[in-house]
Amino acid sequence: MRIALGSDHAGYSLKEEIKAYLAEQGIGYQDFGTFDTTAVDYPDFALMVAEAVAGRQYDCGILTCGTGIGVTIAANKVPGIRAALCHDTFSARASREHNDANILTLGGRVIGPGLAREIVSVWLAAKFAGGRHRRRLEKICAIEKKYSLSG
Ligand code: RB5
């Protein structure tokens, strides 16, 4: 499994924590930055990770910013991306099983490293359940298509 990682300055520490967790688990990743706590703009990093995941160079992505909200909004503008902001393990599992989320987003100013590790672990282990959820995802794709044609 290969994971694309990215953050802004406010999500930097949490990204480092997640990197440590992935390394401990022997899971491969590519860090798209940012690489320190100098202020940057979260859409730049969300875009890099979202394009890498949408282009299938990576299996999935994890993005962090202060709240997790900014990177979620930005990443979800890229066609094919389903970024889910999850600050609990129930949502993390459901975002994979029901929504087939391909990017997990987290807020570095919202949760601590212990919970973040558990969320990442649950999210990576969960699989899309298909069935009725597939029909709903197809409807999301149809919305994406409708607006990409008119845009
Ligand atoms: C940066 O101050 C902060 O606005 C950003 O990390 C994020 O929380 C935006 O949604």
Short mmCIF file of N, CA and C and ligand atoms in Angstrom, two decimals:
data_model
loop_
_atom_site.label_atom_id
_atom_site.label_comp_id
_atom_site.label_asym_id
_atom_site.label_seq_id
_atom_site.Cartn_x
_atom_site.Cartn_y
_atom_site.Cartn_z
N MET A 1 0.84 -1.20 0.00
CA MET A 1 0.00 0.00 0.00
C MET A 1 0.88 1.25 0.00
N ARG A 2 0.51 2.23 -0.85
CA ARG A 2 1.26 3.49 -0.89
C ARG A 2 0.33 4.65 -0.59
N ILE A 3 0.74 5.46 0.34
CA ILE A 3 -0.13 6.55 0.82
C ILE A 3 0.51 7.90 0.53
N ALA A 4 -0.29 8.83 0.00
CA ALA A 4 0.18 10.20 -0.22
C ALA A 4 -0.20 11.04 1.00
N LEU A 5 0.77 11.73 1.55
CA LEU A 5 0.53 12.54 2.76
C LEU A 5 0.75 14.02 2.47
N GLY A 6 -0.05 14.86 3.12
CA GLY A 6 0.17 16.30 2.98
C GLY A 6 -0.45 17.05 4.13
N SER A 7 0.07 18.25 4.37
CA SER A 7 -0.47 19.09 5.44
C SER A 7 -0.11 20.54 5.19
N ASP A 8 -0.75 21.44 5.92
CA ASP A 8 -0.24 22.81 6.00
C ASP A 8 0.54 22.91 7.31
N HIS A 9 0.92 24.14 7.67
CA HIS A 9 1.71 24.34 8.89
C HIS A 9 0.97 23.88 10.14
N ALA A 10 -0.36 24.10 10.16
CA ALA A 10 -1.16 23.76 11.35
C ALA A 10 -1.38 22.25 11.48
N GLY A 11 -1.19 21.54 10.40
CA GLY A 11 -1.34 20.09 10.44
C GLY A 11 -0.01 19.37 10.42
N TYR A 12 1.07 20.17 10.39
CA TYR A 12 2.41 19.58 10.23
C TYR A 12 2.74 18.55 11.33
N SER A 13 2.56 18.91 12.60
CA SER A 13 2.94 17.98 13.69
C SER A 13 2.15 16.69 13.61
N LEU A 14 0.85 16.81 13.30
CA LEU A 14 0.05 15.59 13.21
C LEU A 14 0.51 14.73 12.03
N LYS A 15 0.87 15.38 10.94
CA LYS A 15 1.40 14.60 9.79
C LYS A 15 2.66 13.85 10.21
N GLU A 16 3.53 14.51 10.98
CA GLU A 16 4.76 13.84 11.43
C GLU A 16 4.43 12.62 12.30
N GLU A 17 3.41 12.78 13.14
CA GLU A 17 2.96 11.68 14.00
C GLU A 17 2.45 10.52 13.15
N ILE A 18 1.68 10.86 12.13
CA ILE A 18 1.13 9.83 11.24
C ILE A 18 2.25 9.14 10.47
N LYS A 19 3.25 9.91 10.05
CA LYS A 19 4.41 9.31 9.37
C LYS A 19 5.09 8.29 10.29
N ALA A 20 5.26 8.65 11.55
CA ALA A 20 5.90 7.75 12.52
C ALA A 20 5.08 6.48 12.65
N TYR A 21 3.75 6.65 12.71
CA TYR A 21 2.86 5.48 12.84
C TYR A 21 2.98 4.58 11.61
N LEU A 22 2.94 5.17 10.43
CA LEU A 22 3.02 4.37 9.19
C LEU A 22 4.36 3.64 9.11
N ALA A 23 5.41 4.33 9.50
CA ALA A 23 6.75 3.70 9.47
C ALA A 23 6.79 2.51 10.43
N GLU A 24 6.22 2.68 11.61
CA GLU A 24 6.16 1.57 12.59
C GLU A 24 5.41 0.36 12.02
N GLN A 25 4.39 0.66 11.23
CA GLN A 25 3.55 -0.42 10.67
C GLN A 25 4.13 -0.98 9.36
N GLY A 26 5.20 -0.38 8.89
CA GLY A 26 5.80 -0.82 7.63
C GLY A 26 4.96 -0.46 6.42
N ILE A 27 4.21 0.63 6.53
CA ILE A 27 3.35 1.07 5.41
C ILE A 27 4.07 2.20 4.67
N GLY A 28 4.13 2.07 3.34
CA GLY A 28 4.86 3.04 2.53
C GLY A 28 4.08 4.33 2.34
N TYR A 29 4.80 5.45 2.29
CA TYR A 29 4.15 6.74 2.05
C TYR A 29 5.08 7.68 1.32
N GLN A 30 4.47 8.70 0.75
CA GLN A 30 5.23 9.80 0.15
C GLN A 30 4.72 11.08 0.81
N ASP A 31 5.64 11.88 1.32
CA ASP A 31 5.27 13.12 1.98
C ASP A 31 5.35 14.28 0.98
N PHE A 32 4.20 14.88 0.68
CA PHE A 32 4.14 16.00 -0.26
C PHE A 32 4.32 17.35 0.43
N GLY A 33 4.69 17.34 1.72
CA GLY A 33 4.89 18.58 2.47
C GLY A 33 3.60 19.03 3.14
N THR A 34 3.65 20.08 3.87
CA THR A 34 4.75 20.99 4.08
C THR A 34 5.77 20.37 5.02
N PHE A 35 6.95 20.95 5.06
CA PHE A 35 8.05 20.30 5.77
C PHE A 35 8.48 21.02 7.05
N ASP A 36 7.77 22.06 7.42
CA ASP A 36 8.01 22.71 8.72
C ASP A 36 6.78 23.53 9.09
N THR A 37 6.89 24.35 10.11
CA THR A 37 5.70 25.08 10.60
C THR A 37 5.60 26.51 10.06
N THR A 38 6.37 26.82 9.03
CA THR A 38 6.23 28.12 8.36
C THR A 38 4.84 28.17 7.70
N ALA A 39 4.16 29.29 7.85
CA ALA A 39 2.79 29.38 7.33
C ALA A 39 2.74 29.19 5.81
N VAL A 40 1.84 28.34 5.39
CA VAL A 40 1.62 28.05 3.96
C VAL A 40 0.10 28.01 3.73
N ASP A 41 -0.30 27.79 2.49
CA ASP A 41 -1.73 27.74 2.14
C ASP A 41 -2.17 26.29 1.92
N TYR A 42 -3.12 25.84 2.73
CA TYR A 42 -3.52 24.43 2.68
C TYR A 42 -4.02 23.95 1.31
N PRO A 43 -4.65 24.80 0.45
CA PRO A 43 -5.11 24.24 -0.82
C PRO A 43 -3.97 23.71 -1.69
N ASP A 44 -2.78 24.30 -1.56
CA ASP A 44 -1.64 23.85 -2.38
C ASP A 44 -1.28 22.40 -2.08
N PHE A 45 -1.35 22.02 -0.82
CA PHE A 45 -0.96 20.66 -0.41
C PHE A 45 -2.12 19.68 -0.65
N ALA A 46 -3.32 20.18 -0.43
CA ALA A 46 -4.50 19.34 -0.70
C ALA A 46 -4.53 18.97 -2.18
N LEU A 47 -4.21 19.94 -3.04
CA LEU A 47 -4.23 19.70 -4.49
C LEU A 47 -3.19 18.66 -4.89
N MET A 48 -1.99 18.78 -4.36
CA MET A 48 -0.92 17.81 -4.72
C MET A 48 -1.33 16.39 -4.35
N VAL A 49 -1.83 16.23 -3.14
CA VAL A 49 -2.21 14.89 -2.67
C VAL A 49 -3.43 14.39 -3.45
N ALA A 50 -4.41 15.26 -3.64
CA ALA A 50 -5.63 14.84 -4.34
C ALA A 50 -5.32 14.43 -5.78
N GLU A 51 -4.46 15.17 -6.46
CA GLU A 51 -4.12 14.81 -7.85
C GLU A 51 -3.35 13.49 -7.89
N ALA A 52 -2.49 13.27 -6.92
CA ALA A 52 -1.71 12.02 -6.88
C ALA A 52 -2.63 10.82 -6.64
N VAL A 53 -3.65 11.01 -5.80
CA VAL A 53 -4.59 9.91 -5.52
C VAL A 53 -5.55 9.72 -6.70
N ALA A 54 -6.07 10.82 -7.23
CA ALA A 54 -7.00 10.72 -8.36
C ALA A 54 -6.29 10.11 -9.58
N GLY A 55 -4.99 10.39 -9.73
CA GLY A 55 -4.20 9.86 -10.85
C GLY A 55 -3.73 8.43 -10.60
N ARG A 56 -4.11 7.88 -9.47
CA ARG A 56 -3.84 6.48 -9.09
C ARG A 56 -2.36 6.17 -8.89
N GLN A 57 -1.57 7.20 -8.64
CA GLN A 57 -0.16 6.93 -8.30
C GLN A 57 -0.06 6.40 -6.87
N TYR A 58 -1.12 6.65 -6.08
CA TYR A 58 -1.16 6.20 -4.67
C TYR A 58 -2.49 5.52 -4.42
N ASP A 59 -2.52 4.62 -3.44
CA ASP A 59 -3.76 3.91 -3.11
C ASP A 59 -4.76 4.83 -2.43
N CYS A 60 -4.23 5.73 -1.61
CA CYS A 60 -5.09 6.66 -0.87
C CYS A 60 -4.23 7.78 -0.31
N GLY A 61 -4.88 8.74 0.35
CA GLY A 61 -4.14 9.88 0.89
C GLY A 61 -4.60 10.23 2.29
N ILE A 62 -3.73 10.94 3.00
CA ILE A 62 -4.09 11.48 4.31
C ILE A 62 -3.63 12.94 4.32
N LEU A 63 -4.56 13.83 4.65
CA LEU A 63 -4.27 15.26 4.68
C LEU A 63 -4.62 15.83 6.04
N THR A 64 -3.80 16.76 6.50
CA THR A 64 -4.09 17.42 7.77
C THR A 64 -3.93 18.93 7.62
N CYS A 65 -4.76 19.67 8.33
CA CYS A 65 -4.56 21.11 8.50
C CYS A 65 -5.02 21.41 9.93
N GLY A 66 -5.29 22.66 10.26
CA GLY A 66 -5.66 22.97 11.64
C GLY A 66 -6.94 22.26 12.06
N THR A 67 -7.97 22.46 11.28
CA THR A 67 -9.27 21.84 11.58
C THR A 67 -9.53 20.58 10.76
N GLY A 68 -8.83 20.44 9.66
CA GLY A 68 -9.10 19.36 8.69
C GLY A 68 -10.14 19.79 7.67
N ILE A 69 -10.79 20.91 7.93
CA ILE A 69 -11.90 21.34 7.05
C ILE A 69 -11.37 21.89 5.72
N GLY A 70 -10.37 22.74 5.80
CA GLY A 70 -9.85 23.37 4.58
C GLY A 70 -9.33 22.35 3.58
N VAL A 71 -8.53 21.40 4.05
CA VAL A 71 -7.99 20.40 3.12
C VAL A 71 -9.11 19.50 2.58
N THR A 72 -10.15 19.28 3.37
CA THR A 72 -11.28 18.46 2.89
C THR A 72 -11.99 19.16 1.74
N ILE A 73 -12.30 20.43 1.95
CA ILE A 73 -13.01 21.19 0.91
C ILE A 73 -12.17 21.24 -0.36
N ALA A 74 -10.90 21.55 -0.21
CA ALA A 74 -10.02 21.70 -1.38
C ALA A 74 -9.86 20.36 -2.12
N ALA A 75 -9.57 19.30 -1.38
CA ALA A 75 -9.33 17.99 -2.03
C ALA A 75 -10.58 17.51 -2.77
N ASN A 76 -11.76 17.80 -2.20
CA ASN A 76 -12.99 17.32 -2.82
C ASN A 76 -13.35 18.06 -4.11
N LYS A 77 -12.59 19.09 -4.47
CA LYS A 77 -12.79 19.76 -5.76
C LYS A 77 -12.17 18.97 -6.91
N VAL A 78 -11.28 18.06 -6.58
CA VAL A 78 -10.60 17.27 -7.63
C VAL A 78 -11.50 16.08 -7.99
N PRO A 79 -11.88 15.94 -9.28
CA PRO A 79 -12.76 14.85 -9.68
C PRO A 79 -12.20 13.48 -9.26
N GLY A 80 -13.07 12.66 -8.72
CA GLY A 80 -12.65 11.31 -8.30
C GLY A 80 -12.23 11.24 -6.85
N ILE A 81 -12.10 12.40 -6.20
CA ILE A 81 -11.70 12.40 -4.79
C ILE A 81 -12.91 12.39 -3.87
N ARG A 82 -12.81 11.52 -2.87
CA ARG A 82 -13.81 11.48 -1.80
C ARG A 82 -13.03 11.61 -0.49
N ALA A 83 -12.84 12.86 -0.07
CA ALA A 83 -12.08 13.13 1.15
C ALA A 83 -13.04 13.22 2.32
N ALA A 84 -12.73 12.50 3.40
CA ALA A 84 -13.62 12.44 4.56
C ALA A 84 -12.89 12.91 5.82
N LEU A 85 -13.49 13.88 6.48
CA LEU A 85 -12.96 14.41 7.74
C LEU A 85 -13.49 13.54 8.88
N CYS A 86 -12.61 12.82 9.54
CA CYS A 86 -13.04 11.87 10.57
C CYS A 86 -12.26 12.09 11.87
N HIS A 87 -12.99 12.45 12.90
CA HIS A 87 -12.34 12.64 14.20
C HIS A 87 -12.79 11.59 15.22
N ASP A 88 -13.37 10.51 14.70
CA ASP A 88 -13.72 9.37 15.55
C ASP A 88 -13.61 8.11 14.70
N THR A 89 -13.47 6.97 15.36
CA THR A 89 -13.24 5.73 14.62
C THR A 89 -14.50 5.21 13.91
N PHE A 90 -15.67 5.53 14.46
CA PHE A 90 -16.93 5.11 13.81
C PHE A 90 -17.03 5.74 12.42
N SER A 91 -16.80 7.06 12.37
CA SER A 91 -16.86 7.77 11.08
C SER A 91 -15.77 7.28 10.14
N ALA A 92 -14.59 7.03 10.70
CA ALA A 92 -13.47 6.57 9.87
C ALA A 92 -13.83 5.27 9.16
N ARG A 93 -14.40 4.32 9.91
CA ARG A 93 -14.77 3.02 9.31
C ARG A 93 -15.89 3.23 8.28
N ALA A 94 -16.90 4.01 8.66
CA ALA A 94 -18.04 4.22 7.76
C ALA A 94 -17.61 4.96 6.49
N SER A 95 -16.66 5.86 6.61
CA SER A 95 -16.24 6.63 5.42
C SER A 95 -15.63 5.71 4.36
N ARG A 96 -15.09 4.59 4.80
CA ARG A 96 -14.55 3.61 3.83
C ARG A 96 -15.66 2.66 3.39
N GLU A 97 -16.38 2.08 4.35
CA GLU A 97 -17.39 1.06 4.03
C GLU A 97 -18.54 1.64 3.21
N HIS A 98 -18.99 2.84 3.54
CA HIS A 98 -20.15 3.42 2.87
C HIS A 98 -19.77 4.38 1.74
N ASN A 99 -18.74 5.18 1.96
CA ASN A 99 -18.43 6.26 1.01
C ASN A 99 -17.20 5.98 0.16
N ASP A 100 -16.53 4.89 0.41
CA ASP A 100 -15.30 4.55 -0.30
C ASP A 100 -14.34 5.74 -0.33
N ALA A 101 -14.19 6.39 0.81
CA ALA A 101 -13.31 7.56 0.90
C ALA A 101 -11.90 7.18 0.47
N ASN A 102 -11.30 8.04 -0.36
CA ASN A 102 -9.93 7.74 -0.77
C ASN A 102 -8.91 8.71 -0.16
N ILE A 103 -9.41 9.69 0.58
CA ILE A 103 -8.51 10.54 1.38
C ILE A 103 -9.12 10.72 2.76
N LEU A 104 -8.30 10.49 3.78
CA LEU A 104 -8.69 10.75 5.17
C LEU A 104 -8.15 12.12 5.54
N THR A 105 -9.00 12.94 6.15
CA THR A 105 -8.52 14.26 6.59
C THR A 105 -8.71 14.40 8.10
N LEU A 106 -7.77 15.10 8.71
CA LEU A 106 -7.73 15.23 10.17
C LEU A 106 -7.30 16.64 10.54
N GLY A 107 -7.77 17.10 11.69
CA GLY A 107 -7.40 18.43 12.17
C GLY A 107 -6.36 18.35 13.28
N GLY A 108 -5.21 18.90 13.03
CA GLY A 108 -4.11 18.87 14.01
C GLY A 108 -4.40 19.70 15.25
N ARG A 109 -5.36 20.65 15.13
CA ARG A 109 -5.73 21.46 16.29
C ARG A 109 -6.97 20.91 16.97
N VAL A 110 -7.44 19.76 16.49
CA VAL A 110 -8.69 19.19 17.01
C VAL A 110 -8.45 17.93 17.83
N ILE A 111 -7.63 17.03 17.30
CA ILE A 111 -7.41 15.76 18.02
C ILE A 111 -5.93 15.57 18.34
N GLY A 112 -5.70 14.70 19.30
CA GLY A 112 -4.34 14.38 19.72
C GLY A 112 -3.77 13.21 18.92
N PRO A 113 -2.48 12.96 19.12
CA PRO A 113 -1.80 11.93 18.34
C PRO A 113 -2.31 10.51 18.59
N GLY A 114 -2.73 10.20 19.81
CA GLY A 114 -3.19 8.84 20.11
C GLY A 114 -4.45 8.50 19.34
N LEU A 115 -5.43 9.40 19.39
CA LEU A 115 -6.68 9.18 18.67
C LEU A 115 -6.43 9.17 17.16
N ALA A 116 -5.57 10.05 16.70
CA ALA A 116 -5.26 10.10 15.26
C ALA A 116 -4.69 8.77 14.79
N ARG A 117 -3.81 8.18 15.57
CA ARG A 117 -3.24 6.88 15.20
C ARG A 117 -4.34 5.82 15.09
N GLU A 118 -5.26 5.82 16.04
CA GLU A 118 -6.35 4.82 16.00
C GLU A 118 -7.24 5.03 14.78
N ILE A 119 -7.52 6.29 14.50
CA ILE A 119 -8.37 6.61 13.34
C ILE A 119 -7.69 6.14 12.06
N VAL A 120 -6.40 6.44 11.93
CA VAL A 120 -5.66 6.02 10.72
C VAL A 120 -5.68 4.50 10.60
N SER A 121 -5.47 3.82 11.72
CA SER A 121 -5.44 2.35 11.70
C SER A 121 -6.78 1.77 11.25
N VAL A 122 -7.88 2.28 11.82
CA VAL A 122 -9.23 1.80 11.46
C VAL A 122 -9.53 2.13 10.00
N TRP A 123 -9.19 3.34 9.59
CA TRP A 123 -9.49 3.79 8.23
C TRP A 123 -8.75 2.93 7.19
N LEU A 124 -7.48 2.65 7.45
CA LEU A 124 -6.70 1.86 6.49
C LEU A 124 -7.18 0.42 6.42
N ALA A 125 -7.69 -0.10 7.53
CA ALA A 125 -8.12 -1.50 7.55
C ALA A 125 -9.51 -1.70 6.93
N ALA A 126 -10.34 -0.69 6.95
CA ALA A 126 -11.73 -0.84 6.49
C ALA A 126 -11.79 -0.89 4.96
N LYS A 127 -12.79 -1.61 4.45
CA LYS A 127 -12.94 -1.77 2.99
C LYS A 127 -14.33 -1.34 2.55
N PHE A 128 -14.44 -0.89 1.32
CA PHE A 128 -15.73 -0.50 0.76
C PHE A 128 -16.67 -1.70 0.75
N ALA A 129 -17.90 -1.49 1.24
CA ALA A 129 -18.85 -2.59 1.37
C ALA A 129 -19.64 -2.86 0.09
N GLY A 130 -19.62 -1.94 -0.87
CA GLY A 130 -20.33 -2.15 -2.14
C GLY A 130 -21.84 -2.16 -1.94
N GLY A 131 -22.55 -3.00 -2.75
CA GLY A 131 -24.00 -3.12 -2.61
C GLY A 131 -24.70 -1.78 -2.82
N ARG A 132 -25.62 -1.45 -1.92
CA ARG A 132 -26.41 -0.22 -2.05
C ARG A 132 -25.53 1.03 -2.03
N HIS A 133 -24.37 0.91 -1.40
CA HIS A 133 -23.48 2.07 -1.32
C HIS A 133 -22.89 2.42 -2.69
N ARG A 134 -22.74 1.41 -3.53
CA ARG A 134 -22.20 1.66 -4.87
C ARG A 134 -23.16 2.53 -5.69
N ARG A 135 -24.44 2.25 -5.57
CA ARG A 135 -25.44 3.04 -6.30
C ARG A 135 -25.35 4.52 -5.88
N ARG A 136 -25.13 4.73 -4.60
CA ARG A 136 -25.06 6.11 -4.10
C ARG A 136 -23.79 6.80 -4.57
N LEU A 137 -22.71 6.04 -4.63
CA LEU A 137 -21.46 6.62 -5.14
C LEU A 137 -21.60 6.96 -6.61
N GLU A 138 -22.33 6.11 -7.34
CA GLU A 138 -22.55 6.40 -8.77
C GLU A 138 -23.32 7.71 -8.92
N LYS A 139 -24.22 7.98 -7.99
CA LYS A 139 -24.97 9.25 -8.04
C LYS A 139 -24.04 10.43 -7.77
N ILE A 140 -23.09 10.24 -6.89
CA ILE A 140 -22.11 11.31 -6.63
C ILE A 140 -21.28 11.55 -7.89
N CYS A 141 -20.88 10.46 -8.56
CA CYS A 141 -20.11 10.58 -9.82
C CYS A 141 -20.91 11.34 -10.85
N ALA A 142 -22.22 11.07 -10.89
CA ALA A 142 -23.08 11.74 -11.87
C ALA A 142 -23.13 13.24 -11.60
N ILE A 143 -23.15 13.62 -10.35
CA ILE A 143 -23.14 15.05 -10.01
C ILE A 143 -21.83 15.69 -10.48
N GLU A 144 -20.74 14.96 -10.23
CA GLU A 144 -19.41 15.46 -10.64
C GLU A 144 -19.37 15.67 -12.15
N LYS A 145 -19.90 14.69 -12.88
CA LYS A 145 -19.91 14.75 -14.35
C LYS A 145 -20.75 15.92 -14.83
N LYS A 146 -21.93 16.07 -14.25
CA LYS A 146 -22.85 17.12 -14.66
C LYS A 146 -22.15 18.49 -14.57
N TYR A 147 -21.44 18.72 -13.48
CA TYR A 147 -20.84 20.04 -13.28
C TYR A 147 -19.51 20.17 -13.99
N SER A 148 -18.85 19.08 -14.33
CA SER A 148 -17.61 19.22 -15.10
C SER A 148 -17.96 19.54 -16.54
N LEU A 149 -19.12 19.09 -17.01
CA LEU A 149 -19.53 19.39 -18.38
C LEU A 149 -19.97 20.84 -18.51
N SER A 150 -20.60 21.36 -17.45
CA SER A 150 -21.11 22.74 -17.54
C SER A 150 -20.05 23.76 -17.12
N GLY A 151 -18.91 23.29 -16.52
CA GLY A 151 -17.93 24.22 -15.95
C GLY A 151 -16.91 24.75 -16.88
C1 RB5 B 1 -4.52 27.79 9.24
O1 RB5 B 1 -4.48 28.80 10.20
C2 RB5 B 1 -5.91 27.15 9.25
O2 RB5 B 1 -6.85 28.05 8.77
C3 RB5 B 1 -5.91 25.88 8.43
O3 RB5 B 1 -4.95 25.02 8.92
C4 RB5 B 1 -7.19 25.09 8.41
O4 RB5 B 1 -7.67 24.89 9.68
C5 RB5 B 1 -8.20 25.55 7.45
O5 RB5 B 1 -9.27 24.93 7.30
#
